[in-house]
PDB file of C-alpha atoms in Angstrom:
ATOM      1  CA  MET A   1     119.481 127.326  97.160  1.00  0.00           C
ATOM      2  CA  ILE A   2     118.219 124.342  94.927  1.00  0.00           C
ATOM      3  CA  THR A   3     116.187 121.799  96.696  1.00  0.00           C
ATOM      4  CA  TYR A   4     114.556 119.087  94.071  1.00  0.00           C
ATOM      5  CA  PRO A   5     111.196 117.455  95.141  1.00  0.00           C
ATOM      6  CA  LEU A   6     111.208 113.852  96.657  1.00  0.00           C
ATOM      7  CA  ILE A   7     108.165 111.144  95.631  1.00  0.00           C
ATOM      8  CA  LEU A   8     107.927 108.508  99.077  1.00  0.00           C
ATOM      9  CA  THR A   9     106.080 105.630  98.139  1.00  0.00           C
ATOM     10  CA  PRO A  10     105.325 103.122 100.644  1.00  0.00           C
ATOM     11  CA  ASP A  11     106.689  99.782  98.957  1.00  0.00           C
ATOM     12  CA  ASP A  12     104.681  96.467 100.069  1.00  0.00           C
ATOM     13  CA  ASN A  13     107.607  95.037 101.536  1.00  0.00           C
ATOM     14  CA  GLY A  14     107.955  98.241 104.240  1.00  0.00           C
ATOM     15  CA  THR A  15     110.198  99.728 102.428  1.00  0.00           C
ATOM     16  CA  PHE A  16     109.854 103.678 100.894  1.00  0.00           C
ATOM     17  CA  LEU A  17     110.748 104.041  97.291  1.00  0.00           C
ATOM     18  CA  VAL A  18     112.045 107.307  96.229  1.00  0.00           C
ATOM     19  CA  THR A  19     111.986 109.058  93.293  1.00  0.00           C
ATOM     20  CA  CYS A  20     112.015 112.727  91.934  1.00  0.00           C
ATOM     21  CA  PRO A  21     109.416 114.221  88.820  1.00  0.00           C
ATOM     22  CA  ASP A  22     112.266 117.107  88.119  1.00  0.00           C
ATOM     23  CA  LEU A  23     115.029 113.960  87.381  1.00  0.00           C
ATOM     24  CA  PRO A  24     113.696 110.817  85.834  1.00  0.00           C
ATOM     25  CA  GLU A  25     117.024 108.699  86.898  1.00  0.00           C
ATOM     26  CA  VAL A  26     116.637 108.981  90.602  1.00  0.00           C
ATOM     27  CA  THR A  27     114.972 106.495  91.959  1.00  0.00           C
ATOM     28  CA  SER A  28     116.268 104.978  95.647  1.00  0.00           C
ATOM     29  CA  PHE A  29     114.527 103.160  98.653  1.00  0.00           C
ATOM     30  CA  GLY A  30     114.660 103.163 102.354  1.00  0.00           C
ATOM     31  CA  GLU A  31     113.406 101.045 105.095  1.00  0.00           C
ATOM     32  CA  THR A  32     112.273 103.945 106.603  1.00  0.00           C
ATOM     33  CA  GLU A  33     110.888 107.987 105.914  1.00  0.00           C
ATOM     34  CA  ALA A  34     114.483 109.225 107.205  1.00  0.00           C
ATOM     35  CA  GLU A  35     116.192 106.706 105.242  1.00  0.00           C
ATOM     36  CA  ALA A  36     114.336 107.442 102.507  1.00  0.00           C
ATOM     37  CA  ARG A  37     114.203 111.362 102.671  1.00  0.00           C
ATOM     38  CA  ALA A  38     118.425 110.647 102.921  1.00  0.00           C
ATOM     39  CA  GLN A  39     118.881 108.373  99.962  1.00  0.00           C
ATOM     40  CA  GLY A  40     116.856 110.345  98.037  1.00  0.00           C
ATOM     41  CA  ARG A  41     119.032 113.374  98.710  1.00  0.00           C
ATOM     42  CA  ALA A  42     121.926 111.497  97.938  1.00  0.00           C
ATOM     43  CA  ALA A  43     120.765 110.429  94.784  1.00  0.00           C
ATOM     44  CA  VAL A  44     119.665 113.693  93.665  1.00  0.00           C
ATOM     45  CA  GLU A  45     123.079 114.890  94.282  1.00  0.00           C
ATOM     46  CA  GLU A  46     124.396 111.944  92.029  1.00  0.00           C
ATOM     47  CA  ALA A  47     121.637 112.521  89.551  1.00  0.00           C
ATOM     48  CA  VAL A  48     122.620 116.028  88.734  1.00  0.00           C
ATOM     49  CA  ALA A  49     126.510 115.600  89.550  1.00  0.00           C
ATOM     50  CA  ALA A  50     126.317 113.185  86.595  1.00  0.00           C
ATOM     51  CA  ARG A  51     124.574 115.844  84.429  1.00  0.00           C
ATOM     52  CA  LEU A  52     127.267 118.097  85.038  1.00  0.00           C
ATOM     53  CA  ASP A  53     129.757 115.882  84.424  1.00  0.00           C
ATOM     54  CA  ASP A  54     128.286 115.316  81.096  1.00  0.00           C
ATOM     55  CA  LEU A  55     127.382 119.115  80.108  1.00  0.00           C
ATOM     56  CA  SER A  56     123.617 117.797  80.180  1.00  0.00           C
ATOM     57  CA  PRO A  57     120.942 120.319  80.692  1.00  0.00           C
ATOM     58  CA  ILE A  58     120.190 120.481  84.302  1.00  0.00           C
ATOM     59  CA  PRO A  59     116.184 121.319  84.845  1.00  0.00           C
ATOM     60  CA  ALA A  60     114.985 123.727  87.155  1.00  0.00           C
ATOM     61  CA  PRO A  61     113.541 121.932  90.610  1.00  0.00           C
ATOM     62  CA  SER A  62     109.735 122.534  90.649  1.00  0.00           C
ATOM     63  CA  GLU A  63     109.947 122.440  94.962  1.00  0.00           C
ATOM     64  CA  GLY A  64     111.222 120.047  96.881  1.00  0.00           C
ATOM     65  CA  ALA A  65     113.084 118.731 100.060  1.00  0.00           C
ATOM     66  CA  ALA A  66     116.585 117.712  98.341  1.00  0.00           C
ATOM     67  CA  ARG A  67     118.583 120.402  98.710  1.00  0.00           C
ATOM     68  CA  LEU A  68     122.145 120.431  96.794  1.00  0.00           C
ATOM     69  CA  SER A  69     125.075 121.050  98.426  1.00  0.00           C
ATOM     70  CA  LEU A  70     126.174 124.730  97.977  1.00  0.00           C
ATOM     71  CA  GLN A  71     129.461 123.914  95.947  1.00  0.00           C
ATOM     72  CA  LEU A  72     127.135 121.539  93.353  1.00  0.00           C
ATOM     73  CA  ALA A  73     124.730 124.152  93.609  1.00  0.00           C
ATOM     74  CA  LEU A  74     126.979 127.057  92.477  1.00  0.00           C
ATOM     75  CA  LYS A  75     128.345 124.894  89.987  1.00  0.00           C
ATOM     76  CA  VAL A  76     125.068 124.146  88.642  1.00  0.00           C
ATOM     77  CA  LEU A  77     124.053 127.908  88.416  1.00  0.00           C
ATOM     78  CA  LEU A  78     127.231 128.665  86.582  1.00  0.00           C
ATOM     79  CA  TRP A  79     126.988 126.523  84.026  1.00  0.00           C
ATOM     80  CA  ARG A  80     123.256 127.801  84.202  1.00  0.00           C
ATOM     81  CA  ALA A  81     124.813 131.351  83.676  1.00  0.00           C
ATOM     82  CA  LEU A  82     126.911 130.466  80.741  1.00  0.00           C
ATOM     83  CA  THR A  83     124.390 128.624  78.841  1.00  0.00           C
ATOM     84  CA  ALA A  84     121.644 131.174  79.436  1.00  0.00           C
ATOM     85  CA  GLN A  85     124.329 133.146  77.306  1.00  0.00           C
ATOM     86  CA  GLY A  86     124.448 131.620  74.748  1.00  0.00           C
ATOM     87  CA  MET A  87     127.966 131.373  75.851  1.00  0.00           C
ATOM     88  CA  THR A  88     130.771 128.083  75.688  1.00  0.00           C
ATOM     89  CA  ARG A  89     133.231 127.156  78.461  1.00  0.00           C
ATOM     90  CA  ALA A  90     136.023 128.524  76.153  1.00  0.00           C
ATOM     91  CA  ASP A  91     134.396 131.316  75.609  1.00  0.00           C
ATOM     92  CA  LEU A  92     134.556 131.780  79.811  1.00  0.00           C
ATOM     93  CA  GLN A  93     138.208 130.616  79.287  1.00  0.00           C
ATOM     94  CA  ALA A  94     138.286 133.749  76.514  1.00  0.00           C
ATOM     95  CA  ARG A  95     137.201 136.244  79.290  1.00  0.00           C
ATOM     96  CA  LEU A  96     138.554 135.017  82.279  1.00  0.00           C
ATOM     97  CA  GLY A  97     142.002 134.005  80.867  1.00  0.00           C
ATOM     98  CA  TRP A  98     142.935 130.886  82.486  1.00  0.00           C
ATOM     99  CA  HIS A  99     143.774 127.625  81.260  1.00  0.00           C
ATOM    100  CA  ARG A 100     141.220 125.205  79.721  1.00  0.00           C
ATOM    101  CA  PRO A 101     142.030 122.625  82.393  1.00  0.00           C
ATOM    102  CA  GLN A 102     140.644 125.058  85.059  1.00  0.00           C
ATOM    103  CA  VAL A 103     138.197 126.641  83.455  1.00  0.00           C
ATOM    104  CA  ASP A 104     136.598 122.397  83.109  1.00  0.00           C
ATOM    105  CA  ARG A 105     137.731 122.299  86.862  1.00  0.00           C
ATOM    106  CA  LEU A 106     134.673 125.230  87.695  1.00  0.00           C
ATOM    107  CA  PHE A 107     132.179 122.656  85.834  1.00  0.00           C
ATOM    108  CA  ASP A 108     133.574 119.072  87.908  1.00  0.00           C
ATOM    109  CA  PRO A 109     131.712 117.661  90.231  1.00  0.00           C
ATOM    110  CA  ASN A 110     134.336 116.065  91.916  1.00  0.00           C
ATOM    111  CA  HIS A 111     136.353 118.869  92.844  1.00  0.00           C
ATOM    112  CA  ALA A 112     136.606 121.811  94.995  1.00  0.00           C
ATOM    113  CA  THR A 113     136.275 125.042  93.717  1.00  0.00           C
ATOM    114  CA  ARG A 114     137.115 128.090  95.600  1.00  0.00           C
ATOM    115  CA  ASN A 115     135.185 130.995  96.626  1.00  0.00           C
ATOM    116  CA  ASP A 116     137.349 133.143  94.599  1.00  0.00           C
ATOM    117  CA  GLN A 117     137.057 131.411  91.721  1.00  0.00           C
ATOM    118  CA  PHE A 118     133.784 131.148  91.099  1.00  0.00           C
ATOM    119  CA  ASP A 119     133.658 135.226  92.132  1.00  0.00           C
ATOM    120  CA  GLN A 120     135.650 135.764  88.882  1.00  0.00           C
ATOM    121  CA  ALA A 121     134.073 133.170  86.794  1.00  0.00           C
ATOM    122  CA  PHE A 122     129.967 134.698  87.602  1.00  0.00           C
ATOM    123  CA  GLY A 123     131.662 138.604  87.668  1.00  0.00           C
ATOM    124  CA  ALA A 124     133.354 137.310  83.917  1.00  0.00           C
ATOM    125  CA  LEU A 125     129.502 136.463  83.010  1.00  0.00           C
ATOM    126  CA  GLY A 126     128.686 139.910  84.759  1.00  0.00           C
ATOM    127  CA  VAL A 127     126.333 137.643  87.279  1.00  0.00           C
ATOM    128  CA  ALA A 128     126.568 138.519  90.465  1.00  0.00           C
ATOM    129  CA  LEU A 129     125.489 136.680  93.310  1.00  0.00           C
ATOM    130  CA  SER A 130     123.824 136.835  96.771  1.00  0.00           C
ATOM    131  CA  VAL A 131     124.251 134.608  99.711  1.00  0.00           C
ATOM    132  CA  THR A 132     121.449 134.974 102.970  1.00  0.00           C
ATOM    133  CA  ALA A 133     120.787 133.069 105.824  1.00  0.00           C
ATOM    134  CA  ARG A 134     117.998 132.208 106.826  1.00  0.00           C
ATOM    135  CA  ALA A 135     116.483 129.522 109.629  1.00  0.00           C
ATOM    136  CA  ALA A 136     116.381 126.179 108.630  1.00  0.00           C
TER     137      ALA A 136
END
């Protein structure tokens, strides 16, 4: 799973400021530590989704407590696999034999991509996915 670090800093008004060193655009707050962590996780999701939507680089997390949703994590991993091979979405389109909008939706953070579509896309890149479950 992809998990980014959150830094909680007590503010002078009793709230907690939340930032993420890997994603400088992440800034949020909460009245309690629990609320601040929840707001921070949501802000990380939004920041990663915005970068994916803009086709901008998405830094690897250093470590942390803000875990991306499975759907967004798969989109990020697919984007990284594509760019690591020096390929474009057009290259992936040619390998899959899909229409351009179908390929674009693979990277759209607001589109719910089906698992079989991820399987096909990763397969077209020669990348195998491994899924494990562990106690939280």
